[in-house]
Amino acid sequence: MKFRNFKMVSYVIYGRGSFNQLDEILAPHRKGDAPMIFLVDHFFEKGAATGDGKPLINRIPLRGKDKVIFADVTYEPKTTQVDKLAKQLKDEFGTVSGVIGIGGGSTLDLAKAVSLMMNNPGSSADYQGWDLVKQAGVYKAGIPTLSGTGAEVSRTTVLTGPTRKLGMNSDFTPFDQIVLDPELAANAPVNQRFYTGMDCYIHCIESLQGTYLNEFSKSYGEKALELCREVFVTKDHWDTESDDKLMMASYAGGMSIAYSQVGVAHAVSYGLSYLLGTKHGIGNCIVMNHLEPYYPEGVAEFKKMVEKNNIDIPVGICKGLTDEQFDTMINVSLGMKPLWENALGRDWEKIMTREKLRALYEKL
């Protein structure tokens, strides 16, 4: 048996107010007058504040030619968006000292992808898959303002390309630095916070019940699941402790799947995202609602959390789709082979037939 040699994030800082140390963290990585590029979730463009009441954009430590670019993440990152940003930066600056992603999972993935494309030829679509990236990107740091996706620790950057939704999975993809400051998540919209938190919960269920499970993944997955339950099941209100716990649940959940895999919910939601543009967190929730045959206990607990937190999960989103559209989703989903193998074992193709997957999509 061959074991994975797992590339991790190089540096991690955690704590309320740790964002204030960003200037000194970045200083050693500045190369001459080449700028740091701050890719910031457009949620903060209108002056949205963090836990200390100050607008986040006023707290970014700009120096010299540094630039803030607000990333429109209304839809999840596309390869065309990555290529356009990388070209824009090359045209304007030639090279940059680094790319700093500040936002939710989509913004963090965008930052990772742009960093890689500063130093790799062609289109980001050329690198969708496993271990296709050949050159390290420029320095990159990730600063989550939403907790749950695990994008801060993953070795992928999930992109929708011309033919599929698939990540740039490689040892060059993880961040060089992450800043985990729960204060930054203080004003997250309630529904979005829940959907993203459920992404973490679903990571844990899929990892802990998967065939790829090992003690490394299990240790992180069990802790992340415990923290998710404390936040969404045990607690009866949201407070600063909730943000603290969910940020660490996201980190641990990301570490768990990094050495195993996700499963049915993610594989199916990738099809929704590719065809309908459904965002990742909400897509997972829509699918999880119907996965009792695969994760009976997890789905029962998930439904309790939805009810307790007064969240509406959309229904009927596949109503009226054509055969061709269903086929597109099925092709994207069945292309996620490692996810299906983790969920159902090596004979997964005999279990998850096109007909069975079509019936599942029709329920959503």
Tab-separated table of C-alpha atoms in Angstrom:
chain	number	residue	atom	x	y	z
A	1	MET	CA	0.000	0.000	0.000
A	2	LYS	CA	1.253	3.480	-0.873
A	3	PHE	CA	0.650	6.281	1.619
A	4	ARG	CA	0.035	9.901	0.755
A	5	ASN	CA	2.795	12.358	1.620
A	6	PHE	CA	0.487	15.129	2.774
A	7	LYS	CA	1.489	18.759	2.084
A	8	MET	CA	0.133	21.029	4.796
A	9	VAL	CA	-0.237	24.799	5.208
A	10	SER	CA	3.187	26.173	6.180
A	11	TYR	CA	2.176	28.676	8.898
A	12	VAL	CA	-0.964	29.078	11.006
A	13	ILE	CA	-1.874	31.895	13.378
A	14	TYR	CA	-5.051	31.618	15.456
A	15	GLY	CA	-6.743	34.036	17.828
A	16	ARG	CA	-9.145	36.946	18.157
A	17	GLY	CA	-7.421	40.010	16.757
A	18	SER	CA	-4.654	37.995	15.048
A	19	PHE	CA	-5.550	39.815	11.788
A	20	ASN	CA	-3.788	42.853	13.312
A	21	GLN	CA	-0.459	41.028	12.854
A	22	LEU	CA	-0.903	40.711	9.087
A	23	ASP	CA	1.544	43.511	8.247
A	24	GLU	CA	4.424	41.873	10.126
A	25	ILE	CA	3.482	38.421	8.747
A	26	LEU	CA	3.666	39.671	5.147
A	27	ALA	CA	6.783	41.858	5.524
A	28	PRO	CA	9.404	39.084	4.992
A	29	HIS	CA	7.613	37.930	1.831
A	30	ARG	CA	7.646	41.271	0.014
A	31	LYS	CA	9.929	41.208	-3.021
A	32	GLY	CA	11.248	44.670	-3.828
A	33	ASP	CA	8.402	46.920	-4.898
A	34	ALA	CA	6.255	44.049	-6.247
A	35	PRO	CA	2.860	44.470	-4.577
A	36	MET	CA	0.789	42.254	-2.349
A	37	ILE	CA	-2.630	41.712	-3.940
A	38	PHE	CA	-5.564	41.473	-1.533
A	39	LEU	CA	-8.470	39.546	-3.063
A	40	VAL	CA	-11.400	40.459	-0.827
A	41	ASP	CA	-14.932	39.014	-0.824
A	42	HIS	CA	-17.266	41.649	-2.328
A	43	PHE	CA	-19.399	41.330	0.837
A	44	PHE	CA	-16.893	43.782	2.380
A	45	GLU	CA	-16.956	46.306	-0.472
A	46	LYS	CA	-19.657	48.448	1.111
A	47	GLY	CA	-17.754	48.748	4.382
A	48	ALA	CA	-19.030	45.645	6.227
A	49	ALA	CA	-17.486	45.599	9.701
A	50	THR	CA	-15.684	42.874	11.599
A	51	GLY	CA	-16.102	42.005	15.282
A	52	ASP	CA	-14.320	45.160	16.459
A	53	GLY	CA	-16.830	47.366	14.609
A	54	LYS	CA	-14.289	48.707	12.070
A	55	PRO	CA	-14.814	48.151	8.321
A	56	LEU	CA	-12.523	45.321	7.261
A	57	ILE	CA	-11.171	47.217	4.244
A	58	ASN	CA	-9.825	49.949	6.550
A	59	ARG	CA	-7.757	47.352	8.420
A	60	ILE	CA	-5.856	45.908	5.425
A	61	PRO	CA	-2.143	46.855	5.767
A	62	LEU	CA	-1.502	48.378	2.323
A	63	ARG	CA	2.049	49.370	1.385
A	64	GLY	CA	3.542	50.842	-1.809
A	65	LYS	CA	1.791	49.520	-4.914
A	66	ASP	CA	-0.392	47.032	-2.989
A	67	LYS	CA	-3.846	46.592	-4.464
A	68	VAL	CA	-7.253	45.528	-3.142
A	69	ILE	CA	-9.424	43.677	-5.669
A	70	PHE	CA	-13.000	42.895	-4.659
A	71	ALA	CA	-13.855	39.406	-5.848
A	72	ASP	CA	-17.406	38.927	-7.105
A	73	VAL	CA	-18.304	35.550	-5.633
A	74	THR	CA	-22.028	35.698	-6.402
A	75	TYR	CA	-21.223	32.511	-8.300
A	76	GLU	CA	-18.414	30.135	-7.447
A	77	PRO	CA	-15.013	30.728	-9.105
A	78	LYS	CA	-14.712	29.960	-12.803
A	79	THR	CA	-11.516	29.167	-14.695
A	80	THR	CA	-12.247	32.202	-16.922
A	81	GLN	CA	-12.354	34.471	-13.841
A	82	VAL	CA	-9.027	33.074	-12.572
A	83	ASP	CA	-7.335	33.499	-15.965
A	84	LYS	CA	-8.634	37.048	-16.346
A	85	LEU	CA	-7.375	38.089	-12.885
A	86	ALA	CA	-3.945	36.509	-13.395
A	87	LYS	CA	-3.585	38.204	-16.802
A	88	GLN	CA	-4.680	41.543	-15.341
A	89	LEU	CA	-2.002	41.304	-12.617
A	90	LYS	CA	0.732	40.229	-15.061
A	91	ASP	CA	-0.177	43.072	-17.444
A	92	GLU	CA	-0.241	45.664	-14.662
A	93	PHE	CA	2.686	44.572	-12.474
A	94	GLY	CA	4.652	41.873	-14.303
A	95	THR	CA	4.945	39.959	-11.070
A	96	VAL	CA	3.540	40.305	-7.551
A	97	SER	CA	4.897	39.492	-4.090
A	98	GLY	CA	1.836	37.512	-3.128
A	99	VAL	CA	-1.926	36.995	-3.256
A	100	ILE	CA	-3.909	37.304	-0.014
A	101	GLY	CA	-7.457	35.891	-0.018
A	102	ILE	CA	-9.887	37.391	2.522
A	103	GLY	CA	-13.415	35.969	2.554
A	104	GLY	CA	-15.372	32.730	2.338
A	105	GLY	CA	-14.385	29.512	0.595
A	106	SER	CA	-14.894	30.881	-2.929
A	107	THR	CA	-12.589	33.848	-2.295
A	108	LEU	CA	-9.934	31.609	-0.705
A	109	ASP	CA	-10.081	29.205	-3.662
A	110	LEU	CA	-9.840	32.120	-6.087
A	111	ALA	CA	-6.723	33.418	-4.291
A	112	LYS	CA	-5.051	30.001	-4.438
A	113	ALA	CA	-5.833	29.603	-8.126
A	114	VAL	CA	-4.642	33.109	-9.096
A	115	SER	CA	-1.406	32.562	-7.143
A	116	LEU	CA	-0.759	29.340	-9.097
A	117	MET	CA	-1.582	30.924	-12.467
A	118	MET	CA	0.930	33.738	-11.896
A	119	ASN	CA	3.673	31.119	-12.415
A	120	ASN	CA	2.068	28.413	-14.574
A	121	PRO	CA	1.424	28.712	-18.343
A	122	GLY	CA	-1.890	28.304	-20.162
A	123	SER	CA	-5.351	28.326	-18.601
A	124	SER	CA	-6.374	27.197	-15.124
A	125	ALA	CA	-8.714	24.754	-16.915
A	126	ASP	CA	-5.573	22.847	-17.994
A	127	TYR	CA	-4.870	22.044	-14.339
A	128	GLN	CA	-8.312	20.800	-13.241
A	129	GLY	CA	-7.588	17.358	-11.882
A	130	TRP	CA	-5.003	15.722	-9.658
A	131	ASP	CA	-1.314	16.724	-9.566
A	132	LEU	CA	-1.216	18.546	-12.912
A	133	VAL	CA	0.305	21.782	-11.531
A	134	LYS	CA	4.080	21.732	-12.083
A	135	GLN	CA	5.288	25.068	-10.648
A	136	ALA	CA	4.799	26.703	-7.261
A	137	GLY	CA	2.663	29.842	-7.408
A	138	VAL	CA	3.542	33.176	-5.819
A	139	TYR	CA	3.287	33.494	-2.024
A	140	LYS	CA	-0.318	33.075	-0.872
A	141	ALA	CA	-2.158	33.595	2.397
A	142	GLY	CA	-5.752	32.743	3.307
A	143	ILE	CA	-7.887	34.630	5.820
A	144	PRO	CA	-11.370	33.114	6.256
A	145	THR	CA	-14.285	35.371	7.214
A	146	LEU	CA	-16.756	32.455	7.096
A	147	SER	CA	-16.183	29.071	8.709
A	148	GLY	CA	-16.934	25.635	7.343
A	149	THR	CA	-15.528	25.036	3.878
A	150	GLY	CA	-12.062	23.938	5.011
A	151	ALA	CA	-10.668	25.838	1.976
A	152	GLU	CA	-8.097	27.355	4.325
A	153	VAL	CA	-6.325	23.984	4.659
A	154	SER	CA	-7.244	22.054	1.503
A	155	ARG	CA	-4.871	21.057	-1.312
A	156	THR	CA	-7.427	22.021	-3.936
A	157	THR	CA	-9.102	25.071	-5.391
A	158	VAL	CA	-12.528	24.176	-6.755
A	159	LEU	CA	-13.259	25.788	-10.142
A	160	THR	CA	-16.015	25.555	-12.721
A	161	GLY	CA	-14.353	25.105	-16.105
A	162	PRO	CA	-15.605	24.776	-19.672
A	163	THR	CA	-16.472	21.089	-19.272
A	164	ARG	CA	-16.515	20.321	-15.544
A	165	LYS	CA	-16.404	21.522	-11.980
A	166	LEU	CA	-13.166	20.219	-10.518
A	167	GLY	CA	-10.305	21.481	-8.393
A	168	MET	CA	-6.634	22.150	-9.074
A	169	ASN	CA	-5.576	19.401	-6.657
A	170	SER	CA	-1.822	19.597	-6.050
A	171	ASP	CA	0.941	19.935	-3.476
A	172	PHE	CA	1.461	23.487	-4.751
A	173	THR	CA	-2.129	24.503	-3.917
A	174	PRO	CA	-2.168	24.830	-0.069
A	175	PHE	CA	-1.651	28.280	1.410
A	176	ASP	CA	1.769	29.330	2.709
A	177	GLN	CA	0.042	31.101	5.606
A	178	ILE	CA	-3.438	31.173	7.121
A	179	VAL	CA	-4.802	33.670	9.632
A	180	LEU	CA	-7.642	32.251	11.724
A	181	ASP	CA	-9.275	35.209	13.471
A	182	PRO	CA	-12.840	34.373	14.629
A	183	GLU	CA	-13.527	38.099	15.037
A	184	LEU	CA	-13.685	38.373	11.235
A	185	ALA	CA	-16.701	36.032	11.095
A	186	ALA	CA	-18.774	38.078	13.559
A	187	ASN	CA	-21.191	39.667	11.063
A	188	ALA	CA	-21.717	36.779	8.669
A	189	PRO	CA	-25.327	36.527	7.379
A	190	VAL	CA	-27.226	33.912	9.426
A	191	ASN	CA	-28.310	31.677	6.515
A	192	GLN	CA	-24.885	31.772	4.871
A	193	ARG	CA	-23.224	30.959	8.191
A	194	PHE	CA	-25.469	27.911	8.557
A	195	TYR	CA	-24.935	26.616	4.992
A	196	THR	CA	-21.162	26.995	5.304
A	197	GLY	CA	-21.181	25.400	8.772
A	198	MET	CA	-23.133	22.475	7.321
A	199	ASP	CA	-20.444	22.061	4.661
A	200	CYS	CA	-18.125	21.253	7.568
A	201	TYR	CA	-20.675	18.949	9.233
A	202	ILE	CA	-21.208	17.084	5.940
A	203	HIS	CA	-17.413	16.792	5.423
A	204	CYS	CA	-17.262	15.002	8.768
A	205	ILE	CA	-20.159	12.624	8.081
A	206	GLU	CA	-18.774	11.708	4.644
A	207	SER	CA	-15.211	11.295	5.895
A	208	LEU	CA	-16.094	9.288	9.031
A	209	GLN	CA	-18.353	6.897	7.109
A	210	GLY	CA	-16.116	6.554	4.071
A	211	THR	CA	-14.029	3.597	2.935
A	212	TYR	CA	-10.893	5.797	2.855
A	213	LEU	CA	-11.086	6.425	6.614
A	214	ASN	CA	-7.904	6.105	8.682
A	215	GLU	CA	-6.934	7.162	12.196
A	216	PHE	CA	-5.457	10.469	10.974
A	217	SER	CA	-8.720	11.508	9.295
A	218	LYS	CA	-10.815	10.045	12.074
A	219	SER	CA	-9.056	12.051	14.806
A	220	TYR	CA	-9.687	15.374	13.048
A	221	GLY	CA	-13.167	14.385	11.794
A	222	GLU	CA	-14.444	13.365	15.218
A	223	LYS	CA	-13.242	16.619	16.793
A	224	ALA	CA	-14.777	18.722	14.008
A	225	LEU	CA	-18.078	16.858	14.360
A	226	GLU	CA	-18.074	17.394	18.132
A	227	LEU	CA	-17.536	21.155	17.625
A	228	CYS	CA	-20.302	21.351	14.979
A	229	ARG	CA	-22.706	19.652	17.376
A	230	GLU	CA	-21.802	22.049	20.180
A	231	VAL	CA	-22.518	25.028	17.906
A	232	PHE	CA	-25.619	23.857	16.033
A	233	VAL	CA	-27.249	21.333	18.423
A	234	THR	CA	-26.279	22.108	22.029
A	235	LYS	CA	-26.096	25.920	22.075
A	236	ASP	CA	-29.363	27.870	22.003
A	237	HIS	CA	-27.915	31.187	20.765
A	238	TRP	CA	-25.014	32.467	18.671
A	239	ASP	CA	-22.126	34.177	20.470
A	240	THR	CA	-18.375	34.751	20.191
A	241	GLU	CA	-17.698	31.201	21.405
A	242	SER	CA	-19.776	29.885	18.481
A	243	ASP	CA	-17.484	31.689	16.023
A	244	ASP	CA	-14.388	30.388	17.862
A	245	LYS	CA	-15.599	26.786	17.788
A	246	LEU	CA	-16.845	26.828	14.194
A	247	MET	CA	-13.560	28.270	12.921
A	248	MET	CA	-11.681	25.374	14.524
A	249	ALA	CA	-14.301	22.870	13.318
A	250	SER	CA	-13.680	24.116	9.767
A	251	TYR	CA	-9.910	23.695	10.167
A	252	ALA	CA	-10.214	20.197	11.655
A	253	GLY	CA	-12.860	19.139	9.102
A	254	GLY	CA	-10.595	20.310	6.281
A	255	MET	CA	-7.690	18.344	7.757
A	256	SER	CA	-9.895	15.255	8.006
A	257	ILE	CA	-10.913	15.219	4.334
A	258	ALA	CA	-7.409	16.164	3.196
A	259	TYR	CA	-6.241	12.678	4.159
A	260	SER	CA	-9.438	10.878	3.130
A	261	GLN	CA	-12.267	12.156	0.899
A	262	VAL	CA	-15.804	13.475	0.869
A	263	GLY	CA	-18.747	11.479	-0.452
A	264	VAL	CA	-22.242	11.385	-1.961
A	265	ALA	CA	-23.471	14.876	-0.975
A	266	HIS	CA	-20.436	16.581	-2.496
A	267	ALA	CA	-20.409	14.406	-5.635
A	268	VAL	CA	-24.079	15.169	-6.334
A	269	SER	CA	-23.887	18.874	-5.445
A	270	TYR	CA	-21.016	19.363	-7.917
A	271	GLY	CA	-23.509	18.559	-10.694
A	272	LEU	CA	-25.983	21.141	-9.344
A	273	SER	CA	-23.276	23.751	-9.120
A	274	TYR	CA	-22.006	23.127	-12.643
A	275	LEU	CA	-25.431	23.269	-14.334
A	276	LEU	CA	-27.475	25.593	-12.122
A	277	GLY	CA	-24.762	27.669	-10.411
A	278	THR	CA	-25.961	26.460	-6.982
A	279	LYS	CA	-23.486	27.610	-4.334
A	280	HIS	CA	-21.516	24.866	-2.630
A	281	GLY	CA	-22.824	25.130	0.948
A	282	ILE	CA	-26.497	25.368	0.032
A	283	GLY	CA	-26.079	22.692	-2.662
A	284	ASN	CA	-24.730	20.247	-0.089
A	285	CYS	CA	-27.696	21.003	2.178
A	286	ILE	CA	-30.218	20.463	-0.663
A	287	VAL	CA	-28.640	17.068	-1.424
A	288	MET	CA	-28.090	16.014	2.216
A	289	ASN	CA	-31.839	16.350	2.805
A	290	HIS	CA	-32.338	13.242	0.608
A	291	LEU	CA	-29.427	10.975	1.573
A	292	GLU	CA	-31.023	8.765	4.248
A	293	PRO	CA	-30.059	5.563	2.339
A	294	TYR	CA	-26.363	6.514	2.594
A	295	TYR	CA	-26.022	8.448	5.868
A	296	PRO	CA	-29.180	7.673	7.935
A	297	GLU	CA	-27.980	9.024	11.308
A	298	GLY	CA	-26.230	12.036	9.787
A	299	VAL	CA	-29.303	13.035	7.768
A	300	ALA	CA	-31.596	12.697	10.810
A	301	GLU	CA	-29.290	14.969	12.857
A	302	PHE	CA	-28.918	17.378	9.916
A	303	LYS	CA	-32.719	17.757	9.682
A	304	LYS	CA	-32.900	18.498	13.423
A	305	MET	CA	-30.273	21.233	13.039
A	306	VAL	CA	-32.151	22.757	10.089
A	307	GLU	CA	-35.339	22.868	12.167
A	308	LYS	CA	-33.656	24.153	15.336
A	309	ASN	CA	-31.923	26.971	13.470
A	310	ASN	CA	-35.057	27.942	11.454
A	311	ILE	CA	-33.361	27.486	8.094
A	312	ASP	CA	-35.245	26.964	4.820
A	313	ILE	CA	-33.646	24.451	2.466
A	314	PRO	CA	-34.812	25.064	-1.131
A	315	VAL	CA	-36.792	22.270	-2.816
A	316	GLY	CA	-37.793	21.543	-6.402
A	317	ILE	CA	-34.682	23.083	-7.968
A	318	CYS	CA	-34.459	20.328	-10.635
A	319	LYS	CA	-38.108	20.642	-11.657
A	320	GLY	CA	-38.596	21.053	-15.403
A	321	LEU	CA	-35.027	20.204	-16.414
A	322	THR	CA	-34.521	18.471	-19.785
A	323	ASP	CA	-32.977	15.016	-20.276
A	324	GLU	CA	-29.902	16.736	-21.654
A	325	GLN	CA	-29.564	18.896	-18.519
A	326	PHE	CA	-29.947	15.865	-16.243
A	327	ASP	CA	-27.269	14.085	-18.303
A	328	THR	CA	-24.905	17.056	-17.875
A	329	MET	CA	-25.280	16.914	-14.069
A	330	ILE	CA	-24.907	13.140	-14.024
A	331	ASN	CA	-21.707	13.310	-16.115
A	332	VAL	CA	-20.161	15.940	-13.835
A	333	SER	CA	-21.118	14.006	-10.716
A	334	LEU	CA	-19.935	10.578	-11.906
A	335	GLY	CA	-16.636	12.195	-12.899
A	336	MET	CA	-15.857	12.611	-9.190
A	337	LYS	CA	-14.532	9.051	-8.939
A	338	PRO	CA	-12.551	9.304	-5.676
A	339	LEU	CA	-15.644	10.704	-3.909
A	340	TRP	CA	-17.860	7.834	-5.038
A	341	GLU	CA	-15.216	5.239	-4.210
A	342	ASN	CA	-14.833	6.686	-0.719
A	343	ALA	CA	-18.612	6.641	-0.209
A	344	LEU	CA	-19.551	3.300	-1.765
A	345	GLY	CA	-16.350	1.279	-2.183
A	346	ARG	CA	-14.469	0.011	-5.231
A	347	ASP	CA	-17.609	-1.358	-6.892
A	348	TRP	CA	-19.350	2.009	-6.689
A	349	GLU	CA	-20.147	2.057	-10.432
A	350	LYS	CA	-22.365	-1.018	-10.000
A	351	ILE	CA	-24.158	0.673	-7.088
A	352	MET	CA	-24.571	4.264	-8.337
A	353	THR	CA	-25.972	3.767	-11.831
A	354	ARG	CA	-26.970	6.669	-14.074
A	355	GLU	CA	-30.643	5.737	-13.496
A	356	LYS	CA	-30.240	5.799	-9.727
A	357	LEU	CA	-28.457	9.158	-9.824
A	358	ARG	CA	-31.115	10.603	-12.152
A	359	ALA	CA	-33.824	9.531	-9.653
A	360	LEU	CA	-31.904	11.295	-6.859
A	361	TYR	CA	-31.553	14.521	-8.887
A	362	GLU	CA	-35.297	14.427	-9.647
A	363	LYS	CA	-36.049	14.569	-5.904
A	364	LEU	CA	-34.014	17.745	-5.332
